[in-house]
mmCIF file of C-alpha atoms in Angstrom:
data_model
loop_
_atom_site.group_PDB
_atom_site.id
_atom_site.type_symbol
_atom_site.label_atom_id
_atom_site.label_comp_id
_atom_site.label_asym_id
_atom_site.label_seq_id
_atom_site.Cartn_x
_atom_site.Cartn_y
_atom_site.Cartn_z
ATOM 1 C CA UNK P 13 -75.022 57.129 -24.083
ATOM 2 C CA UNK P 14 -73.277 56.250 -27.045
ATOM 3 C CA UNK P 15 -73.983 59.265 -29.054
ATOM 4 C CA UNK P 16 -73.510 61.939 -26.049
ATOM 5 C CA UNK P 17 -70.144 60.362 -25.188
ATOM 6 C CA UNK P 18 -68.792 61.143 -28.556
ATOM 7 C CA UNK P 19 -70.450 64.085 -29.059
ATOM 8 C CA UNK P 20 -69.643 65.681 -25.946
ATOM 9 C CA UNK P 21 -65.936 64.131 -25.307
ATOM 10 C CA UNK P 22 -63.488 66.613 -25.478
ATOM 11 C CA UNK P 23 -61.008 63.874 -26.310
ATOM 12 C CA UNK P 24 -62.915 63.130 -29.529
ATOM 13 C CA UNK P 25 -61.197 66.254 -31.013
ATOM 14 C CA UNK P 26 -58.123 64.977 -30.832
ATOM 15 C CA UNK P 27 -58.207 60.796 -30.772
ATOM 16 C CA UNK P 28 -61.368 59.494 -31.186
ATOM 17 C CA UNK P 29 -62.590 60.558 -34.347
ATOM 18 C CA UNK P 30 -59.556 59.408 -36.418
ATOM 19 C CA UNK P 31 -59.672 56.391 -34.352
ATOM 20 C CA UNK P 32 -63.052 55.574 -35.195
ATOM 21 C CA UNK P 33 -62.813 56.151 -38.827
ATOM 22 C CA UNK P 34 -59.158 54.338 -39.129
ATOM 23 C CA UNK P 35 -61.598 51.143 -36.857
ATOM 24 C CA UNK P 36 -64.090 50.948 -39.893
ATOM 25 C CA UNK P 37 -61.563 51.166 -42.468
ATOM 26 C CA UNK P 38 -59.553 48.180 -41.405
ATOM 27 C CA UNK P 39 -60.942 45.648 -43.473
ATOM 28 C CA UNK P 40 -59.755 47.559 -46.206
ATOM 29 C CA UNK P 41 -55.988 47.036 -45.188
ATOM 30 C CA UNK P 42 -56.384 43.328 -44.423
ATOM 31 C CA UNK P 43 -59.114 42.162 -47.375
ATOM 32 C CA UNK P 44 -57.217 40.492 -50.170
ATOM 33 C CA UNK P 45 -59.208 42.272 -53.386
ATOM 34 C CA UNK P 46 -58.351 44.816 -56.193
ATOM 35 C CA UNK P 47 -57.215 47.443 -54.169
ATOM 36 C CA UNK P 48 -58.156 50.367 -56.208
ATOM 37 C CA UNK P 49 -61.241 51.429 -58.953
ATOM 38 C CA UNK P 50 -60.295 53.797 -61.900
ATOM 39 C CA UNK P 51 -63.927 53.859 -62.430
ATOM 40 C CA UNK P 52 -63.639 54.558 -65.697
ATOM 41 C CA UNK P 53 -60.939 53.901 -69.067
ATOM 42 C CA UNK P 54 -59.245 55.288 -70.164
ATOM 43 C CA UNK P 55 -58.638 57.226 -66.747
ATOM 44 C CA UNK P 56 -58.157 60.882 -66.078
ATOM 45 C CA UNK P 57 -54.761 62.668 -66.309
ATOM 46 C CA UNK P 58 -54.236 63.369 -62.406
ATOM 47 C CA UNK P 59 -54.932 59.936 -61.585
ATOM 48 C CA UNK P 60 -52.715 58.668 -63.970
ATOM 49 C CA UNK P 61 -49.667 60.748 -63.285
ATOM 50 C CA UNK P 62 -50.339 61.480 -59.239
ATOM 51 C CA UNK P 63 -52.110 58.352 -57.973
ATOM 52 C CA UNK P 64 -52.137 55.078 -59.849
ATOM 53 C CA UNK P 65 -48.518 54.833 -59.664
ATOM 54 C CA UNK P 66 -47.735 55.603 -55.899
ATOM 55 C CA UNK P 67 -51.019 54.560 -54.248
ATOM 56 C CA UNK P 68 -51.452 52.340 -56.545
ATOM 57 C CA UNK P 69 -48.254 50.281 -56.321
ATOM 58 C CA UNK P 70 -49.889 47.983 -52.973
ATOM 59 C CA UNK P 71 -52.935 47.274 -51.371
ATOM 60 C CA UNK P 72 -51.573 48.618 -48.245
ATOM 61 C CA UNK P 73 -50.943 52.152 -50.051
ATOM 62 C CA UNK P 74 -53.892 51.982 -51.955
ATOM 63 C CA UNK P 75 -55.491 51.670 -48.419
ATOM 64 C CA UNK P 76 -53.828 54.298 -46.432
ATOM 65 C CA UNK P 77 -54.585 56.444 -49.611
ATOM 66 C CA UNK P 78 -58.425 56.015 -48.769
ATOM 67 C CA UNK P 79 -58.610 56.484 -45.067
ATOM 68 C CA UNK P 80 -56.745 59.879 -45.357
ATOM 69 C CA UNK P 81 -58.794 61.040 -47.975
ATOM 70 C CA UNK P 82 -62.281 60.154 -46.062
ATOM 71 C CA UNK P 83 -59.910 61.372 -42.688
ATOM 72 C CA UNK P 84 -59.763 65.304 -44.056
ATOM 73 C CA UNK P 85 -62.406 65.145 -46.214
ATOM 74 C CA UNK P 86 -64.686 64.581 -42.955
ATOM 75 C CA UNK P 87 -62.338 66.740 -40.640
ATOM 76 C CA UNK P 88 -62.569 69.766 -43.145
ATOM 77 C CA UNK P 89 -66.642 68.629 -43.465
ATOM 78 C CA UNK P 90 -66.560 69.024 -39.563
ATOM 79 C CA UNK P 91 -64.364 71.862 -40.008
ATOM 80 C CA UNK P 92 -67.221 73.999 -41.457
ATOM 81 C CA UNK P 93 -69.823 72.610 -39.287
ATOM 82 C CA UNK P 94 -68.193 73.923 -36.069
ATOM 83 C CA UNK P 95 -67.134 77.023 -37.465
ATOM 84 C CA UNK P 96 -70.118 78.422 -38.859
ATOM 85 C CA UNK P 97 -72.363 76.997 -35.876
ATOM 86 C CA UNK P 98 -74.197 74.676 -37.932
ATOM 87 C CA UNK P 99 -74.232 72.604 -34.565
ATOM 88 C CA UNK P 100 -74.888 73.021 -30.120
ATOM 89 C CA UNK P 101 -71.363 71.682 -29.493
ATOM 90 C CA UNK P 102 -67.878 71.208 -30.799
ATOM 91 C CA UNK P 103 -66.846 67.728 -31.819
ATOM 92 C CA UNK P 104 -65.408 65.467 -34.759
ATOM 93 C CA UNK P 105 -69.248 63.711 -34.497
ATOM 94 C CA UNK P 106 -69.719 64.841 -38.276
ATOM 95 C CA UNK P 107 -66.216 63.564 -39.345
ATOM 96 C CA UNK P 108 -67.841 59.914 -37.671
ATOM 97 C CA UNK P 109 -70.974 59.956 -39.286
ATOM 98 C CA UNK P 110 -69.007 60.841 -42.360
ATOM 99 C CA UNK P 111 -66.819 57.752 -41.714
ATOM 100 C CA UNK P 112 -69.933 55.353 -40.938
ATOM 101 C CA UNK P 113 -72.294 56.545 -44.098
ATOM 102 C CA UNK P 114 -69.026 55.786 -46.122
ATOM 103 C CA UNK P 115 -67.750 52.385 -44.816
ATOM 104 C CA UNK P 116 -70.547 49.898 -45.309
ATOM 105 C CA UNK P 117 -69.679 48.985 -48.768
ATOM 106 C CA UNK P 118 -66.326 47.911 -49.504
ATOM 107 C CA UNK P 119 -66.348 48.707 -53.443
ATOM 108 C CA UNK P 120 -66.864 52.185 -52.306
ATOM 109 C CA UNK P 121 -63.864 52.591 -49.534
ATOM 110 C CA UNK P 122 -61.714 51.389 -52.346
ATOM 111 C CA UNK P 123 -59.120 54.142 -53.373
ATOM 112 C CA UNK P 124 -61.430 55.790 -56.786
ATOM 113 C CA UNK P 125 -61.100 59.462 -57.692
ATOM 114 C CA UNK P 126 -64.217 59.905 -56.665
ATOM 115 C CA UNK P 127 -62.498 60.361 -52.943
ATOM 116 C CA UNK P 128 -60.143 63.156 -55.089
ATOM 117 C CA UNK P 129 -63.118 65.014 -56.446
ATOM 118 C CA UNK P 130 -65.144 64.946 -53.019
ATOM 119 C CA UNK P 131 -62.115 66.211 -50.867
ATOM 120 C CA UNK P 132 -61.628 69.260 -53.496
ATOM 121 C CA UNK P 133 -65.488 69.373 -53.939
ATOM 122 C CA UNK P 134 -65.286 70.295 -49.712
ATOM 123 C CA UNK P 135 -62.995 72.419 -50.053
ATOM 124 C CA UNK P 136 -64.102 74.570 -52.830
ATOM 125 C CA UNK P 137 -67.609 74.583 -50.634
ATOM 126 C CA UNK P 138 -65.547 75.854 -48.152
ATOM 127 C CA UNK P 139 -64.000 78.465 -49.669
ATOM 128 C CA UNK P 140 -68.005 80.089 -50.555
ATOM 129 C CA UNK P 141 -68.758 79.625 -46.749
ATOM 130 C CA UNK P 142 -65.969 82.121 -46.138
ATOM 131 C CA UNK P 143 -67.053 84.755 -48.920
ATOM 132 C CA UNK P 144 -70.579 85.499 -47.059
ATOM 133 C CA UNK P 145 -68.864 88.466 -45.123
ATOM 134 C CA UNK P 146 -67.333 89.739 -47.992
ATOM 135 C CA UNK P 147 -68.414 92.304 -49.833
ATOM 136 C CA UNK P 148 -66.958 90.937 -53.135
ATOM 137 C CA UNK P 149 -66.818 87.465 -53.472
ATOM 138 C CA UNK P 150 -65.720 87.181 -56.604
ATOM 139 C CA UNK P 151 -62.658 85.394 -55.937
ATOM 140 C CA UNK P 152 -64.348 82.936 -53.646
ATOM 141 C CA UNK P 153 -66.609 81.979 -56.625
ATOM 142 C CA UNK P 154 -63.548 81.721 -59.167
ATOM 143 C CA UNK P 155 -61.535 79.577 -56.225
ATOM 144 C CA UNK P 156 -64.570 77.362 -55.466
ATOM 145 C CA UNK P 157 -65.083 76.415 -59.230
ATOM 146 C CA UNK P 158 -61.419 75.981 -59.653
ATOM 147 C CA UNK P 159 -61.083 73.391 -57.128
ATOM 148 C CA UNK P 160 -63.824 71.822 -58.227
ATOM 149 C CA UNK P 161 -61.923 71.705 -61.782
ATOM 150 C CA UNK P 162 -59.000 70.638 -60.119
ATOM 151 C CA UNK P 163 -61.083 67.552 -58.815
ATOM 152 C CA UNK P 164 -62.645 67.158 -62.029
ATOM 153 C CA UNK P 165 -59.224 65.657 -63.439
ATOM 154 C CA UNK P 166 -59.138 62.749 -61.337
ATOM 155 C CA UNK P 167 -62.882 62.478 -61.773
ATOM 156 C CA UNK P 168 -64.038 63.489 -64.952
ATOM 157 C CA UNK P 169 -67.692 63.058 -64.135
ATOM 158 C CA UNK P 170 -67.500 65.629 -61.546
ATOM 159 C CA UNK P 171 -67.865 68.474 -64.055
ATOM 160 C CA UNK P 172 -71.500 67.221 -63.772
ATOM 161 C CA UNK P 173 -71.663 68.747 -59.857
ATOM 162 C CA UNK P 174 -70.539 72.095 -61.229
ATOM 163 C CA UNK P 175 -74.384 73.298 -60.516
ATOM 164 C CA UNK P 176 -73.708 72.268 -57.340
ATOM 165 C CA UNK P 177 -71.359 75.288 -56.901
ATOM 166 C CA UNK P 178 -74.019 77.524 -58.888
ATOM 167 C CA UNK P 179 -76.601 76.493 -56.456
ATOM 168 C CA UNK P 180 -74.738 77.218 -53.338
ATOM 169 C CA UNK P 181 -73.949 80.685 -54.338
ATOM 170 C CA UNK P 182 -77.432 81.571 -55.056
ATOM 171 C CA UNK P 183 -78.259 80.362 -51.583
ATOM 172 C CA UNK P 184 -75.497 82.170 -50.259
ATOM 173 C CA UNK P 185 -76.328 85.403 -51.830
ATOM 174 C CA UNK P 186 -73.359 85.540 -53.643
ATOM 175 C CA UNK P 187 -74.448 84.923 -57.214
ATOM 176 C CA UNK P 188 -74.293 87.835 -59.897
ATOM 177 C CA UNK P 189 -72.925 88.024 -63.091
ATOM 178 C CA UNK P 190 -69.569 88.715 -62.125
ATOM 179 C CA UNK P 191 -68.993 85.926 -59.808
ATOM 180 C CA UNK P 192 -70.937 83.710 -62.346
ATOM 181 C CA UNK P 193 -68.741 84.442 -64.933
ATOM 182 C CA UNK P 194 -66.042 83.790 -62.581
ATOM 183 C CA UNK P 195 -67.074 80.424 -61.498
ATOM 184 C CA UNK P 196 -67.141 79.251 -65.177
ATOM 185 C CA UNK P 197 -63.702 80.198 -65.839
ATOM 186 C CA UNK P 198 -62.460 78.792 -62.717
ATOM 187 C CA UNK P 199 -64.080 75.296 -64.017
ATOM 188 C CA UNK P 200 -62.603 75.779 -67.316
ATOM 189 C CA UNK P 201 -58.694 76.964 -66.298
ATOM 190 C CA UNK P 202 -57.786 73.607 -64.708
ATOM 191 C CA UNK P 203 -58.954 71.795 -68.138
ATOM 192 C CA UNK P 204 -57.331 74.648 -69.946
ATOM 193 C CA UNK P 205 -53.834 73.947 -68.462
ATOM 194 C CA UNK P 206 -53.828 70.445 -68.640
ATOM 195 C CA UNK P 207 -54.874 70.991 -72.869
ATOM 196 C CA UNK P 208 -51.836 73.139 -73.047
ATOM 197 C CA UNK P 209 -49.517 70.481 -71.189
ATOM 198 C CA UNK P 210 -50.699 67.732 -73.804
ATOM 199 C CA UNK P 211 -50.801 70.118 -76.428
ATOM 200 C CA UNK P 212 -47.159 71.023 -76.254
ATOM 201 C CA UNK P 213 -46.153 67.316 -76.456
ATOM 202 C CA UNK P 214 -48.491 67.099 -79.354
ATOM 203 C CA UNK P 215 -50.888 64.892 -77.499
ATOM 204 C CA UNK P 216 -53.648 67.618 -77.904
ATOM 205 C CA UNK P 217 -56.700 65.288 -79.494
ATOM 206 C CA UNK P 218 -55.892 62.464 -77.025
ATOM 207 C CA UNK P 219 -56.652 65.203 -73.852
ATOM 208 C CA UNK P 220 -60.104 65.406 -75.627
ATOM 209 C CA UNK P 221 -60.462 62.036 -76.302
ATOM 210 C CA UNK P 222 -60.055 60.726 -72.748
ATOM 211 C CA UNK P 223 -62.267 63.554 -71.985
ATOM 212 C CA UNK P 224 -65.066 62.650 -74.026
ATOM 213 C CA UNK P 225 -64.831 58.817 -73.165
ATOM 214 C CA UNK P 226 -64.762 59.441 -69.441
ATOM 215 C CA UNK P 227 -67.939 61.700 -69.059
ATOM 216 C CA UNK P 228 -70.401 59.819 -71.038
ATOM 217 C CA UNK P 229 -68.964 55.905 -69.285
ATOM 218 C CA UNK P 230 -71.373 54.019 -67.800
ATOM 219 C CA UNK P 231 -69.426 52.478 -64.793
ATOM 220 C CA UNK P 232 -72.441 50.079 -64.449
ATOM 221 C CA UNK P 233 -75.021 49.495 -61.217
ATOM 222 C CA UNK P 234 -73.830 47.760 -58.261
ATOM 223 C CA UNK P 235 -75.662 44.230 -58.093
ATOM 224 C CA UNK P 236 -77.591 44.961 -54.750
ATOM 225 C CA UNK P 237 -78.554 41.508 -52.604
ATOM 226 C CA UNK P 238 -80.811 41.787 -49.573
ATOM 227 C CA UNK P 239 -78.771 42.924 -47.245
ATOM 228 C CA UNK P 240 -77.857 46.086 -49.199
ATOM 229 C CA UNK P 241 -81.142 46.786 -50.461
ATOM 230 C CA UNK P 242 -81.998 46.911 -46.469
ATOM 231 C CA UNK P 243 -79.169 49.087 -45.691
ATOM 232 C CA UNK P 244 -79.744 51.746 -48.248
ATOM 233 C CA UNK P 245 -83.574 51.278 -47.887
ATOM 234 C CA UNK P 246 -82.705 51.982 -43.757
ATOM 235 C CA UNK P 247 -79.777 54.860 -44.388
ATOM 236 C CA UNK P 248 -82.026 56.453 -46.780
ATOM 237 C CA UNK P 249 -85.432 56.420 -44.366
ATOM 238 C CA UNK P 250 -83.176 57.807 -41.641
ATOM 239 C CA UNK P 251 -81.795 60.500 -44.222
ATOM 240 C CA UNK P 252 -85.018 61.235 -45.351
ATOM 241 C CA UNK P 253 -86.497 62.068 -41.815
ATOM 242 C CA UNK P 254 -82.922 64.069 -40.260
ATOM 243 C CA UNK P 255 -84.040 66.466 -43.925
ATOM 244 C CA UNK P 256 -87.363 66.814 -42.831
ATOM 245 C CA UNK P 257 -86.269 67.444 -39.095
ATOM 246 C CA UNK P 258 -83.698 69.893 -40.124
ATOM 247 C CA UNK P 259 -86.349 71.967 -42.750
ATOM 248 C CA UNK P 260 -88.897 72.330 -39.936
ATOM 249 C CA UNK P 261 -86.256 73.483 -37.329
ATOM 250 C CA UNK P 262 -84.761 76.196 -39.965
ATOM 251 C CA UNK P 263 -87.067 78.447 -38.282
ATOM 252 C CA UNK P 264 -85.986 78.654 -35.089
ATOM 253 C CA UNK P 265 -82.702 79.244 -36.508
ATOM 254 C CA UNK P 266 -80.087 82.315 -37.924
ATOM 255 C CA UNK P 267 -80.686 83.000 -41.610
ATOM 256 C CA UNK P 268 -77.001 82.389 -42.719
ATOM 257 C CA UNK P 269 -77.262 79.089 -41.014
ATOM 258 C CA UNK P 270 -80.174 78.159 -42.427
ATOM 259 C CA UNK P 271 -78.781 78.906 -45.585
ATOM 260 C CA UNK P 272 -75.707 76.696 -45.175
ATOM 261 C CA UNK P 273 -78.008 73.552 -44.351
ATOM 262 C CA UNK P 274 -79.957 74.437 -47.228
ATOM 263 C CA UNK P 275 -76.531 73.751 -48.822
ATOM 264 C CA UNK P 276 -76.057 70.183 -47.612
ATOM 265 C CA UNK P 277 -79.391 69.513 -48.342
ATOM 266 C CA UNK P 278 -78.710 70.325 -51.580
ATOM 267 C CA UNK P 279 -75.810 68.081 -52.097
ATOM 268 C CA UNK P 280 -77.466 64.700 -50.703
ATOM 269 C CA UNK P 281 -80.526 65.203 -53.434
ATOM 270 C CA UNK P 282 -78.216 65.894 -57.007
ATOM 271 C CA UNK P 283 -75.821 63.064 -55.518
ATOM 272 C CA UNK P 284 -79.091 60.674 -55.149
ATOM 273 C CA UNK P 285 -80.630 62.046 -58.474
ATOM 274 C CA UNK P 286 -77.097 61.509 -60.236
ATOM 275 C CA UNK P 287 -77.115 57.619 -58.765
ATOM 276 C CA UNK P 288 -80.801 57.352 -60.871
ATOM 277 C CA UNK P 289 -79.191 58.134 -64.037
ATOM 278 C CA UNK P 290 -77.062 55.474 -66.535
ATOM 279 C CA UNK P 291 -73.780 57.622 -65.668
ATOM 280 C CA UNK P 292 -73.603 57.406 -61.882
ATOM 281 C CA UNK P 293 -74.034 54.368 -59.467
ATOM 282 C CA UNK P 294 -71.944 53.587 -55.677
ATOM 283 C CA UNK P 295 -69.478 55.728 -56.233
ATOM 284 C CA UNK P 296 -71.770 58.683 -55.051
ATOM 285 C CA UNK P 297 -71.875 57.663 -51.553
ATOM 286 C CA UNK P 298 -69.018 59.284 -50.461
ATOM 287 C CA UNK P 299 -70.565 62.218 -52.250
ATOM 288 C CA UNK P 300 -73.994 61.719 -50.792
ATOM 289 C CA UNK P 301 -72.631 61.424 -47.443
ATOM 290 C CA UNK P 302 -71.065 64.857 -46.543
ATOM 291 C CA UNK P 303 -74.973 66.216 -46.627
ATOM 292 C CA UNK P 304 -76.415 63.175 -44.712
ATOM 293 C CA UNK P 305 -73.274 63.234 -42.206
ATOM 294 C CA UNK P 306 -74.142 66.962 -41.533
ATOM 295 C CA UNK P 307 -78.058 66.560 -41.135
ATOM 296 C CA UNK P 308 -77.951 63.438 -39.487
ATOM 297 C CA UNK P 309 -76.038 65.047 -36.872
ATOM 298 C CA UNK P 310 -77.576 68.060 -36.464
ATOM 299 C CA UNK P 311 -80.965 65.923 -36.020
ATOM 300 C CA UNK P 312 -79.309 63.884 -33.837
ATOM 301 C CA UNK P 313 -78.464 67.047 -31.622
ATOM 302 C CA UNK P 314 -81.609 68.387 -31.476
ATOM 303 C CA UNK P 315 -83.576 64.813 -30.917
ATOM 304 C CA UNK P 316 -84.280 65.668 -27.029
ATOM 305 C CA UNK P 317 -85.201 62.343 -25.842
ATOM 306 C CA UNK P 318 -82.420 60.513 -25.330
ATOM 307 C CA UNK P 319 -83.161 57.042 -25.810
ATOM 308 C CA UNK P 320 -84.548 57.252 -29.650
ATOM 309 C CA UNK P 321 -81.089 59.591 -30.109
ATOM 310 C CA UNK P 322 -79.043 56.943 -29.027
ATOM 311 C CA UNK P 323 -81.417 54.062 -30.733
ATOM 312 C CA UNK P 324 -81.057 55.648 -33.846
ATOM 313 C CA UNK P 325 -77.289 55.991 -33.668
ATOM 314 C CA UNK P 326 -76.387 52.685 -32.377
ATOM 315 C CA UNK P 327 -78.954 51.681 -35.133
ATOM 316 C CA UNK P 328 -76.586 53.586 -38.023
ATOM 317 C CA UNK P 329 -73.702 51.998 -36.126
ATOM 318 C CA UNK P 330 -75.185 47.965 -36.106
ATOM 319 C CA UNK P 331 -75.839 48.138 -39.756
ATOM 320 C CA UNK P 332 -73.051 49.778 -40.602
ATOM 321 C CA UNK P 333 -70.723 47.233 -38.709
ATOM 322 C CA UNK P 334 -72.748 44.000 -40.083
ATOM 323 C CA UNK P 335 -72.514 45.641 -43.920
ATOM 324 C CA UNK P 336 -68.511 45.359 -42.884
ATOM 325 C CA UNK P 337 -69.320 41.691 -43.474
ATOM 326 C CA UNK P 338 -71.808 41.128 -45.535
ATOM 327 C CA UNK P 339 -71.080 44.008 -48.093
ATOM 328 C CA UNK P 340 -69.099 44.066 -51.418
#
């Protein structure tokens, strides 16, 4: 009942979704710990001269900074979802699951530009969604990249995801030279502009420099005890089957939807490849999740006896609630 309540609450639109969300991100406001992660040092130019020194300044900040970044990065993820009837019904359920798959650990609600990069990452994915009508989406491609530029300076790393974008536009039909060539210099503008602003205070080798160190940190691995190791071994199972559900019901749906859950599919496998490598560790979850929050739902929709819908759900919720406690 759990599941179909939210999903089906008209009220969720409006209250319960934030509410929810705001719930699981409460020990963040109260915990007494290092209130944000710069991931890497020296740290990128955005986060220097946008965040660190007004979210920054208290935990409390630091911890409103978070929620509202998971808050519209899920709402604009569930945004999407609704709009291009990825889903049976209208809700905020994605913008929950989002909240849930991103709550557990508390290293990763901390305010990190990763949370920058994945809220520009959205919208940029966004932004293709709404060129597959056009009949030149050139500008969509060069806008998609550029965000994803844009995100890129609080979260150097991020450049990385760039064949993210690549892929989605081949899946969307939209790839051709043209739009190619305009992705690339959409990636390349945002770094171009901030090179000119250090440039003309004669800071020009020190852009490149922080450049350079950031991409090729190693942030290190998290140090996993049992409890995580059976949360991400349970969250990943689960992800791994809502895939798997949502490839063999691609037939019985549209061929532009299909396409857009080919997306998200897309998006949870480079984020959990990325996590493999020496580069990458935890701070891909948030990442990771906006694919998982969209499949997992959609499976969850489609599951048509109730009680292993709401077993699974309430299952997600448990673990996620006891990793509230028990996770670092």
């Amino acid at each position: 009942m759990l599941f179909k309540s939210l999903h089906n609450n008209t009220m969720s639109a409006l209250v319960l979704g934030p509410l929810v969300v705001l719930g699981l991100w409460i020990r963040y406001f109260v915990v007494e710990i290092t209130h944000i992660t710069v991931l890497d040092n020296p740290s990128m130019p955005f986060w220097d001269f946008l965040v660190e020194p007004y979210l920054g300044y208290s935990a409390f900040t630091a911890a409103l900074g978070s929620y509202v970044l998971v808050l519209i990065t899920g709402l604009s993820v569930n945004r999407m979802v609704v709009r291009y009837g990825m889903l049976r019904h209208q809700s905020t359920m994605v913008l929950i699951m989002y909240g849930l798959l991103s709550s557990a650990f508390l290293s990763v609600q901390k305010l990190s530009p990763v949370w920058f990069f994945v809220f520009f990452f959205v919208l940029g994915l966004e932004r293709l969604f709404s060129g597959v009508q056009k009949r030149n989406a050139t500008a969509n491609c060069f806008d998609a990249a550029f965000l994803l530029g844009i995100g890129s300076l609080f979260y150097a790393k991020g450049v990385f995801f760039f064949p993210l974008i690549l892929i989605a536009m081949g899946v969307l039909r939209l790839a051709n030279l043209r739009s190619v060539v305009a992705s690339v210099l959409g990636l390349l503008l945002p770094f171009i502009l901030s090179f000119a602003w250090y440039f003309y205070w004669n800071k020009g080798f020190v852009f490149f420099e922080v450049l350079s160190e950031n991409l090729v940190a190693n942030p290190g691995q998290y140090n996993h005890g049992i409890y995580s190791r059976i949360y991400m071994g349970l969250i990943i199972l689960i992800t791994g089957l809502s895939i798997l559900a949502t490839v063999r019901q691609m037939g019985l749906q549209k061929i532009i939807v299909r396409r857009y859950h080919r997306i998200f599919i897309w998006v949870i496998l480079l984020a959990a490849t990325a996590v493999l490598t020496p580069f990458f560790s935890m701070e891909m979850l948030p990442l990771a999740a906006i694919g998982a929050a969209v499949t997992l739902t959609a499976w969850l929709e489609s599951v048509s006896r109730r009680s292993i819908r709401e077993t699974i759900f309430v299952l997600i919720v448990i673990v996620t609630l006891v990793g509230q406690f028990l996770l670092f």
